[in-house]
Short mmCIF file of C-alpha atoms and ligand atoms in Angstrom, two decimals:
data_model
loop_
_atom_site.label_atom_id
_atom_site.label_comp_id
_atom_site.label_asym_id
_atom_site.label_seq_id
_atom_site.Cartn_x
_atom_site.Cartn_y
_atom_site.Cartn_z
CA UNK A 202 13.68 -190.65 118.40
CA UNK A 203 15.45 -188.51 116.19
CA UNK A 204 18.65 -189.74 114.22
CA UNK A 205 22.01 -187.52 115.54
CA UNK A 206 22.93 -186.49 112.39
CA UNK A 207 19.77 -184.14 112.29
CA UNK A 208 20.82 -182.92 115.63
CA UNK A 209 21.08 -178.95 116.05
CA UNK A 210 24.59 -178.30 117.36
CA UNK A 211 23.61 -175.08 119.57
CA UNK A 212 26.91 -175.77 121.50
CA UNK A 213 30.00 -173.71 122.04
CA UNK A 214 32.06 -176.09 118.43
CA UNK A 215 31.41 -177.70 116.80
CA UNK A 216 28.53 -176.22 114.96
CA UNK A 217 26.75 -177.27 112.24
CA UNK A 218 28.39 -177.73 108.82
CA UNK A 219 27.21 -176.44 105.58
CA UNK A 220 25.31 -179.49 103.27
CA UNK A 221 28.25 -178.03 100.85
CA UNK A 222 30.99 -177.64 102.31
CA UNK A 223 30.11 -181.47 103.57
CA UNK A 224 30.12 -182.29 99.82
CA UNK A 225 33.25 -180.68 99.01
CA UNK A 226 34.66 -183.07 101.56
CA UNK A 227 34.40 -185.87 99.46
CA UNK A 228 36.63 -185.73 96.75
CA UNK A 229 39.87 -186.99 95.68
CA UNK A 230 43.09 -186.61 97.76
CA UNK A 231 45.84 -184.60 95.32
CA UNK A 232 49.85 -183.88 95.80
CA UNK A 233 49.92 -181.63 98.91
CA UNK A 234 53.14 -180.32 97.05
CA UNK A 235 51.64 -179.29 93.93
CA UNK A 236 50.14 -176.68 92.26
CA UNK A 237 46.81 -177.02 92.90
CA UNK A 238 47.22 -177.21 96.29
CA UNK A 239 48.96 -174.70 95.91
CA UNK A 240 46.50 -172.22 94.85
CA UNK A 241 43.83 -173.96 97.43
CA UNK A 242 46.33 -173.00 100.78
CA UNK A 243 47.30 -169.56 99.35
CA UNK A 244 43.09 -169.06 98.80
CA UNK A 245 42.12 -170.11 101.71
CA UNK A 246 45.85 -168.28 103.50
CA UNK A 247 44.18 -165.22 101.37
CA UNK A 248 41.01 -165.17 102.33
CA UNK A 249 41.50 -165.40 106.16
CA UNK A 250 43.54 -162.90 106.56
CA UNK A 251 40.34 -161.02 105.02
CA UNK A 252 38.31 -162.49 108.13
CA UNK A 253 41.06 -161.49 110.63
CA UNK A 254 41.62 -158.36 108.77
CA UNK A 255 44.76 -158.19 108.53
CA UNK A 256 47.71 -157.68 106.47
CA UNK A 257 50.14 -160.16 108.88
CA UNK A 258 50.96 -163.61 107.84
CA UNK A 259 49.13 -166.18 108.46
CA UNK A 260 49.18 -169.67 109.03
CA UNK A 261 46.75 -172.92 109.04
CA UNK A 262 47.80 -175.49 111.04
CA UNK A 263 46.45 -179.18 110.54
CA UNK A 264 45.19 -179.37 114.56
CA UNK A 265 42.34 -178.28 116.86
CA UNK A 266 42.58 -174.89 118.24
CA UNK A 267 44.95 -175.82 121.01
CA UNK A 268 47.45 -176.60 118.92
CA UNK A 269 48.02 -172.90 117.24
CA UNK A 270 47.28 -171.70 120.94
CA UNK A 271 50.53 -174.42 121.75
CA UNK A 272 52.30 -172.98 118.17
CA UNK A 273 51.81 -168.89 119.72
CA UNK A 274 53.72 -170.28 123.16
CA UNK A 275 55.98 -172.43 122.01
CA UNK A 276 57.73 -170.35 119.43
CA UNK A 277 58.37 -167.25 121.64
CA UNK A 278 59.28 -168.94 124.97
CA UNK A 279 62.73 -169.86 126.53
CA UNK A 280 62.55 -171.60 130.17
CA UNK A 281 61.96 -169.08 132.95
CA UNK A 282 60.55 -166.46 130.58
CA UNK A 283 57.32 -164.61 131.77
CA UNK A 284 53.98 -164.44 130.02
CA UNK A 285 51.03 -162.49 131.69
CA UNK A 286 48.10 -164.79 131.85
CA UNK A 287 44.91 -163.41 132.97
CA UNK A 288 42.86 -166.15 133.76
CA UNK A 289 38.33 -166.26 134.15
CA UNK A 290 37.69 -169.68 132.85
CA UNK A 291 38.87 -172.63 131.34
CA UNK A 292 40.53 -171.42 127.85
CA UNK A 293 42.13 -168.36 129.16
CA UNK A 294 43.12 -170.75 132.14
CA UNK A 295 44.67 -173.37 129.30
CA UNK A 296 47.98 -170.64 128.15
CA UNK A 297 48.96 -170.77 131.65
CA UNK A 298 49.15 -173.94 131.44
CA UNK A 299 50.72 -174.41 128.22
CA UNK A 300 53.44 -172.06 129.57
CA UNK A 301 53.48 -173.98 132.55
CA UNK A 302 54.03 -176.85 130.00
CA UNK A 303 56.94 -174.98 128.13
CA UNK A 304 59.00 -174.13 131.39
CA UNK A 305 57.93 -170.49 131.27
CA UNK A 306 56.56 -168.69 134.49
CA UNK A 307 53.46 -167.68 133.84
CA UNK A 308 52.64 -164.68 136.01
CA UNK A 309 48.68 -165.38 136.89
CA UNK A 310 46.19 -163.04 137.40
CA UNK A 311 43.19 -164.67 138.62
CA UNK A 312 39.85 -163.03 138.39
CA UNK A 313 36.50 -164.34 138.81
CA UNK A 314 34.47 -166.58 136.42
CA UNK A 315 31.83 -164.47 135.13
CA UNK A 316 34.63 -161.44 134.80
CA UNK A 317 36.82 -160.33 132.25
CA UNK A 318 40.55 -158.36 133.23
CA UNK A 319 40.12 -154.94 133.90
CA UNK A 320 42.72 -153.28 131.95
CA UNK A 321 44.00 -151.29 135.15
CA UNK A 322 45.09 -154.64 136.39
CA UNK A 323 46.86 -155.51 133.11
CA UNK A 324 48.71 -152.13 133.26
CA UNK A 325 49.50 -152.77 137.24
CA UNK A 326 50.96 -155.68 136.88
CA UNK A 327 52.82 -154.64 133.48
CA UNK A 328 54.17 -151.75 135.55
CA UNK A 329 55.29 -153.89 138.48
CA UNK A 330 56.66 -157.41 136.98
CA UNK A 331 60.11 -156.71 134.93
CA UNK A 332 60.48 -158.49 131.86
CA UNK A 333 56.78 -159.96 131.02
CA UNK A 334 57.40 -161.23 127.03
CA UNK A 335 54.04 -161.46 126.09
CA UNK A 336 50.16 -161.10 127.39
CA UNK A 337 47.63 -163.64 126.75
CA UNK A 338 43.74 -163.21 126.09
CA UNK A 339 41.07 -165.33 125.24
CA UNK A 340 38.74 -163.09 124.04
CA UNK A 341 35.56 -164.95 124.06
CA UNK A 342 35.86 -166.93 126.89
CA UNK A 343 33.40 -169.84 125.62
CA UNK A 344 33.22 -171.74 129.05
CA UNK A 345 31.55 -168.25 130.98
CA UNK A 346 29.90 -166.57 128.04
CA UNK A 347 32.43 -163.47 128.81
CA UNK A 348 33.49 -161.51 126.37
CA UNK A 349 36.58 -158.83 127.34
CA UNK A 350 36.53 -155.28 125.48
CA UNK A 351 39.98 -155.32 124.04
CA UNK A 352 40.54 -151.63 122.86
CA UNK A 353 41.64 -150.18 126.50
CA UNK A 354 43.80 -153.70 126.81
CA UNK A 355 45.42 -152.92 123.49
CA UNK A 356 46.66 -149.78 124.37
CA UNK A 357 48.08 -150.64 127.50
CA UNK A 358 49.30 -153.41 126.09
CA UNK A 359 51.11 -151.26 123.06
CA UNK A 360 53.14 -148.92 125.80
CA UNK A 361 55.12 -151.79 126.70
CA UNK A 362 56.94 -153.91 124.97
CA UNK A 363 55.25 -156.89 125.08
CA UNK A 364 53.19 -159.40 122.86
CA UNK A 365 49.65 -159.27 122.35
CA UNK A 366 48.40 -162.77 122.14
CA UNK A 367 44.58 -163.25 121.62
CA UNK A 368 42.49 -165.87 121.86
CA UNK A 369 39.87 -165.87 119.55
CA UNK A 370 38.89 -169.35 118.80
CA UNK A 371 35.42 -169.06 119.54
CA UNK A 372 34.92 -165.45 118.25
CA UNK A 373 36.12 -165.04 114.75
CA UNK A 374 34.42 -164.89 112.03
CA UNK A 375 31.24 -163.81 114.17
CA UNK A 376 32.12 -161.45 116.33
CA UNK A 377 34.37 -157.90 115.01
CA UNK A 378 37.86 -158.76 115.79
CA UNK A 379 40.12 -156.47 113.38
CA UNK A 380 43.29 -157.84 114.21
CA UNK A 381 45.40 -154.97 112.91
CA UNK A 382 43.46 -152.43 114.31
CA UNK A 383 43.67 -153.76 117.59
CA UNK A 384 47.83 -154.48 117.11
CA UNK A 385 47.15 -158.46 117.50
CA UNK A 386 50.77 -159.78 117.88
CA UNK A 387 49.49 -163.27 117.53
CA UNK A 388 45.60 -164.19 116.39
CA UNK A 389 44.11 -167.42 116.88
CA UNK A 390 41.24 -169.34 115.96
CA UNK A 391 40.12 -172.56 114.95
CA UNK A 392 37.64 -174.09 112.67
CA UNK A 393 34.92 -176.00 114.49
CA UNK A 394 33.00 -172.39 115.65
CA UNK A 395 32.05 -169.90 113.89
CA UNK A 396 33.83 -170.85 110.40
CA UNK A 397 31.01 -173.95 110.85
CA UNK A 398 33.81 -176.61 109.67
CA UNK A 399 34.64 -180.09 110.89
CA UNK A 400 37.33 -179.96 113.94
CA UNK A 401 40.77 -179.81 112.21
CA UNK A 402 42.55 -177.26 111.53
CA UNK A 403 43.76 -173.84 113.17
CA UNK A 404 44.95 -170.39 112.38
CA UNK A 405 47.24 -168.53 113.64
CA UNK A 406 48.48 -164.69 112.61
CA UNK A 407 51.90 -163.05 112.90
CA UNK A 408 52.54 -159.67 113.10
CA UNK A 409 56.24 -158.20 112.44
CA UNK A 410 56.59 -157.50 116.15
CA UNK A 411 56.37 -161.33 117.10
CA UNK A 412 58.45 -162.26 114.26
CA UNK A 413 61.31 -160.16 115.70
CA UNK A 414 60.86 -162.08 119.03
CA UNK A 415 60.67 -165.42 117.67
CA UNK A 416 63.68 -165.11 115.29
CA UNK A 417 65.53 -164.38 118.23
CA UNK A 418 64.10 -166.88 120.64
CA UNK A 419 65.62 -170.57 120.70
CA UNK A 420 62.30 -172.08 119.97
CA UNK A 421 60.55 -175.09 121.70
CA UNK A 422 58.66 -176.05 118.68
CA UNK A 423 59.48 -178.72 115.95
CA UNK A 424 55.78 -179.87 114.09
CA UNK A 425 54.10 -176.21 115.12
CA UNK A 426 57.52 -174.14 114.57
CA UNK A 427 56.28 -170.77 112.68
CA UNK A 428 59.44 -169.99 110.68
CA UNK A 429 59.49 -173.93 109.23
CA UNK A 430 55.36 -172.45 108.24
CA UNK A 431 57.41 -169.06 106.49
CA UNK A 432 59.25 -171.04 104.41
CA UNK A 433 57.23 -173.86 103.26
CA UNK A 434 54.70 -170.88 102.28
CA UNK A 435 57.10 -168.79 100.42
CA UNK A 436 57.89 -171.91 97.88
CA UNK A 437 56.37 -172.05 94.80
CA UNK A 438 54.02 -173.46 94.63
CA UNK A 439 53.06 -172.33 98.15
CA UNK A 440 52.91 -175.70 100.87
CA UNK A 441 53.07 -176.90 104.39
CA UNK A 442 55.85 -178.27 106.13
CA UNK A 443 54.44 -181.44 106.69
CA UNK A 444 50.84 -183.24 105.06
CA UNK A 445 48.33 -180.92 105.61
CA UNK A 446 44.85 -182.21 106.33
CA UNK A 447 43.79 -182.35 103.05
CA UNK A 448 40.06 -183.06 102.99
CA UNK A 449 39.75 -180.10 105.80
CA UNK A 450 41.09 -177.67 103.09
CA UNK A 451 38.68 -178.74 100.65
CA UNK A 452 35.93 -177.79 103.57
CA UNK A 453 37.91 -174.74 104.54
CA UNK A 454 37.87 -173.44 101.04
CA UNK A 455 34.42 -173.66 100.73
CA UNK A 456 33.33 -172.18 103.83
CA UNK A 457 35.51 -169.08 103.31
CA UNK A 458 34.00 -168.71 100.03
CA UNK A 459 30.01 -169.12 101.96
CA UNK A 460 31.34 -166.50 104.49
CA UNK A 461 32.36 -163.64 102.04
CA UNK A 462 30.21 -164.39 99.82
CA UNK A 463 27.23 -163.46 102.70
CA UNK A 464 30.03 -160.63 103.43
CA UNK A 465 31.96 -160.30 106.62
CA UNK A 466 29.67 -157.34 107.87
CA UNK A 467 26.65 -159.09 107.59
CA UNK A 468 28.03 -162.44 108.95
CA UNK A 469 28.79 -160.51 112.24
CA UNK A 470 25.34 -158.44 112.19
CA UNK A 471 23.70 -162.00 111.85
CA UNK A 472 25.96 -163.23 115.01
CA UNK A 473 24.72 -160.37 116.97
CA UNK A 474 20.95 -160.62 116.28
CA UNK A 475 21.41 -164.08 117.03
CA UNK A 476 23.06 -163.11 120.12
CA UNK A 477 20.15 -160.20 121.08
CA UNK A 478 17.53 -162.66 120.61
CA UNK A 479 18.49 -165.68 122.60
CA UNK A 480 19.40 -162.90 125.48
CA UNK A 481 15.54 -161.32 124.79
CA UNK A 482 14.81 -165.18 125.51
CA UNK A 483 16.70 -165.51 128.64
CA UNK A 484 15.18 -162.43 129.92
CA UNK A 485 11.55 -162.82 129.30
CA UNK A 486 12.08 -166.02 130.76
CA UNK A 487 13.16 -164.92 133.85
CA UNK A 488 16.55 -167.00 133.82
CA UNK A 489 19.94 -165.46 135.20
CA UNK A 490 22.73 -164.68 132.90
CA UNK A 491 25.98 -165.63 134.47
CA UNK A 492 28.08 -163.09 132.90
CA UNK A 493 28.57 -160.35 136.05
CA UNK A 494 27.44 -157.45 133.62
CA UNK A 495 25.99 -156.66 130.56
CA UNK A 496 28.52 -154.97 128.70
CA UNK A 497 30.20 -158.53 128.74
CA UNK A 498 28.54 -160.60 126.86
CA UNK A 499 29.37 -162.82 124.53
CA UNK A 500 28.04 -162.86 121.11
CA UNK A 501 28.33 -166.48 119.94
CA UNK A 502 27.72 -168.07 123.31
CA UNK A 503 25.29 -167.04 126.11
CA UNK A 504 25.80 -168.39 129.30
CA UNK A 505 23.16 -168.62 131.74
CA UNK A 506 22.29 -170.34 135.61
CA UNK A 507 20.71 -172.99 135.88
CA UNK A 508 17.29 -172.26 138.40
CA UNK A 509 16.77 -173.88 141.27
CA UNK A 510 14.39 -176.76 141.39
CA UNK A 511 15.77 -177.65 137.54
CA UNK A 512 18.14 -180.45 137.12
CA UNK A 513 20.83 -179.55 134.37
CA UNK A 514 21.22 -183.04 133.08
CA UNK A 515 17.77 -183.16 132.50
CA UNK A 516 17.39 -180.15 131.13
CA UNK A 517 19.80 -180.74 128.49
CA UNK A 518 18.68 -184.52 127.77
CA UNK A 519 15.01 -183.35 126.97
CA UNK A 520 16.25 -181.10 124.63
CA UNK A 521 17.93 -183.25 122.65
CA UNK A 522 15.61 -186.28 123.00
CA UNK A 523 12.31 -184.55 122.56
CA UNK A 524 13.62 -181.54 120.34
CA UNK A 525 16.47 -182.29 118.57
CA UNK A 526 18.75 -179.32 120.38
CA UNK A 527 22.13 -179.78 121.87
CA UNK A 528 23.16 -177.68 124.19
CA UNK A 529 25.83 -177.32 126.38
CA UNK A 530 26.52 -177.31 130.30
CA UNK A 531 29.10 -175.58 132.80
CA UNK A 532 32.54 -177.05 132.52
CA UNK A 533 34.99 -177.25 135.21
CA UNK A 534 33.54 -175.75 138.52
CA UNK A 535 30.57 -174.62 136.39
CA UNK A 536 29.34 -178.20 135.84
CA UNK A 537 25.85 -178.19 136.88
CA UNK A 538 25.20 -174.89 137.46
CA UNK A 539 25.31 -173.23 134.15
CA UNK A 540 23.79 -173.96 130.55
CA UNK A 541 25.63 -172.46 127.64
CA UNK A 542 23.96 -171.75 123.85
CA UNK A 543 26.06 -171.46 121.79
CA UNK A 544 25.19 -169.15 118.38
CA UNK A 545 27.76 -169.42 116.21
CA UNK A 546 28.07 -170.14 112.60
CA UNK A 547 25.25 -171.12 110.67
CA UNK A 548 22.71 -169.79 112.72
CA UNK A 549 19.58 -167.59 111.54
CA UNK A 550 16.31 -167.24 113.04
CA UNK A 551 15.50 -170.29 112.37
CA UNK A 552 17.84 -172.14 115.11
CA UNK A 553 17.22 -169.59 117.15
CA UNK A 554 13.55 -169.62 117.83
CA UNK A 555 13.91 -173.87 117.66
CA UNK A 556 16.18 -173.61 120.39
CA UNK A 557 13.95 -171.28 122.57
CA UNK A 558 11.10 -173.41 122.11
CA UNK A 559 12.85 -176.55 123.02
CA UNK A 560 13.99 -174.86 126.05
CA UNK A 561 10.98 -173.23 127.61
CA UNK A 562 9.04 -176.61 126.90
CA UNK A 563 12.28 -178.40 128.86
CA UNK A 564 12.12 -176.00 131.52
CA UNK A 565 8.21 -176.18 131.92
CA UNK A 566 8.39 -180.43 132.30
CA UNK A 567 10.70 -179.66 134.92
CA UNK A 568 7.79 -177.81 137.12
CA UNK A 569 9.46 -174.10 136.32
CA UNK A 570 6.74 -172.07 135.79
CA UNK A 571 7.18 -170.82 132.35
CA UNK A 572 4.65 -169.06 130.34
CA UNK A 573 5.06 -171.18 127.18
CA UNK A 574 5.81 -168.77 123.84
CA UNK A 575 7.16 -166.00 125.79
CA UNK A 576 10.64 -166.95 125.47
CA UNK A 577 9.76 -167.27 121.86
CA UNK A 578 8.14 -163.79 121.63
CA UNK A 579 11.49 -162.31 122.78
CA UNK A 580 13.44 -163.33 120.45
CA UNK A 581 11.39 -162.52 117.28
CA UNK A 582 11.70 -159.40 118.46
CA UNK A 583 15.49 -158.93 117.57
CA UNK A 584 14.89 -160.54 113.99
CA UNK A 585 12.38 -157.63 113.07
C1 LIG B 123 37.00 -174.33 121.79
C2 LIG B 123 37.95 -173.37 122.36
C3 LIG B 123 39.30 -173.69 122.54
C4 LIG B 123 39.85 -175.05 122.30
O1 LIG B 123 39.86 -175.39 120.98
P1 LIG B 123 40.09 -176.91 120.54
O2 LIG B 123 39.75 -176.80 119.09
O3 LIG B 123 39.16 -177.76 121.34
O4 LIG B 123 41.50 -177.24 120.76
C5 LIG B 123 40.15 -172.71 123.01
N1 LIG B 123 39.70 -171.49 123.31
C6 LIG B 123 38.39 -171.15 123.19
C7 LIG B 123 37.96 -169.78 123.55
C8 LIG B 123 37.49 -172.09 122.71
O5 LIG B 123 36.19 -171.76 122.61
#
């Protein structure tokens, strides 16, 4: 039996961390009002904004993703306001809730699991609700392997005057999100994905737009209030409000310097062959993808049914007993009948083709008649 900590983490976060940015964990804590931290928060602040592209500010918050999804709600919303929350799974599902939380009305548009929001809906519901303040999006929707197009969204988006929120927890820093480009209002993501860090921290962007809502909005927030983050960032040296999670910095740092030193381009090209060959996998071994179309997939997480006759909890257990290879199942109303791989991070062809193999050799003790190495085949063919 194999020890955890050599476990491959093909999940949905986290993912596997670096062996140095697990070293630059342990070190010494230091005066989170100093000047070296200083120079570590506007680095890392820096260097971010390079992954999100943008030129917006941007701020880490000492939480799990949730928390800067919480921060984005919280600091534009007054009781009663509306927020447009398309919802096709269980993140895009969680702002409506948080809204809920807030005492906003969150003005629901349910679509089905396996979807993403057409952006004539968006723009029909836009056109018909008065008053919407802001639109939320998760755009990798990690718990149905969806991934929405937002281009078309954006524009529709941009003819009214509402927020763009997005969602992006799962996505950045694998999949090509330019934040500016696409007029992001407010950009999240968090660390345990594809930045391949400990659980932690989260990020957050700003664009003018949302600052001119929030400085006019009687905020909710105290801990996650944005304009408190302004501030403390503008001092010199540059801080946080309130202790930052030190030793996650000292990870963060690193990582950011692992990702651009690969370069951003190539990250993203290595996130999509990864992507290309678990789906040449899926296909060659006959499995269903649960996605409704093609053109929606995700590119860090591929979510497929589970086949009849095969018992997910078994599936998943041999995996990781015999082969070392977590992976995840549905969540939700999904439980059971989905699997999710998740290929995000550090992944090259190496985790890849491990995690294939683990799975057609599950799959076959379960009686599915699987032509062992086929799977396998697929996929090398993406990485040639
Ligand atoms: C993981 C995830 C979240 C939740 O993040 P936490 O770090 O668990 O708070 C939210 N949205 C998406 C798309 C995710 O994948």
């Amino acid at each position: 039996m194999r020890g955890n900590d050599e476990d491959l983490l093909m999940i949905p976060g986290p993912t596997n961390v670096a062996e140095s940015t697990l070293r630059a964990m342990s070190r010494q804590m230091i005066n989170h009002r100093g000047k070296e931290f200083g120079e570590i928060l506007t680095e890392c602040t820096e260097n971010l904004k390079k992954v999100f592209r943008t030129k917006n500010d941007l701020f880490i918050l000492s939480s799990s993703g949730t928390g800067a999804m919480e921060a984005a709600i919280a600091n534009i919303l007054e009781p009663g306001d509306k927020i447009l929350c398309p919802t096709y799974g269980k993140f895009s599902d969680r702002f409506k809730l948080i809204v809920d939380a807030f005492g906003g009305a969150p003005v629901e548009l349910p679509i089905e699991w396996g979807d993403a929001p057409e952006p004539g809906l968006i723009e029909e519901a836009l056109d018909r609700e008065d008053n919407i303040k802001a639109v939320t999006i998760t755009q990798n929707e990690s718990s149905t392997g969806v991934r929405v197009p937002l281009e078309d969204i954006s524009k529709i988006v941009k003819k009214h005057d509402v927020l763009f929120i997005v969602d992006t927890i799962s996505s950045m820093g694998g999949d090509h999100i330019p934040v500016d480009d696409l007029k992001i209002d407010m950009c999240i993501s968090g660390a345990q994905k594809c930045f391949s860090l400990p659980p932690g921290l989260a990020f957050i962007s700003v664009s003018e737009k949302a600052w001119e809502v929030i400085n006019r909005t009687k905020r909710r927030a105290f801990y996650f209030s944005l304009p408190a983050y302004l501030k403390s960032y503008k001092k010199d040296p540059p801080e946080t409000p309130y202790t930052p999670a030190l030793t996650f910095y000292y990870a963060l740092q690193n990582s950011l310097r692992l990702l651009l030193r690969e370069g951003l381009d190539n990250v993203i090209t290595r996130h999509q062959k990864a992507a290309q060959a678990t789906r040449g996998a899926i296909q060659a071994l006959e499995l269903e993808f649960f996605p409704k179309r093609e053109d929606l997939y995700s590119v860090t997480v591929t979510a497929v049914r589970i086949p009849n006759g095969v018992q997910d909890k078994e599936l998943r257990g041999t995996m990781q007993k015999e082969y070392g290879v977590l992976i995840s199942g549905g969540q939700d109303k999904l439980k059971g009948k989905i699997f999710r791989i998740g290929h995000m991070g550090q992944v090259t062809e190496k985790e890849i083709l491990t995690t294939i193999y683990a799975l057609e050799k599950s799959l076959k003790k379960q009686g599915q008649r699987i032509e062992l190495g086929s799977g396998v085949e697929a996929a090398i063919k993406a990485f040639t």
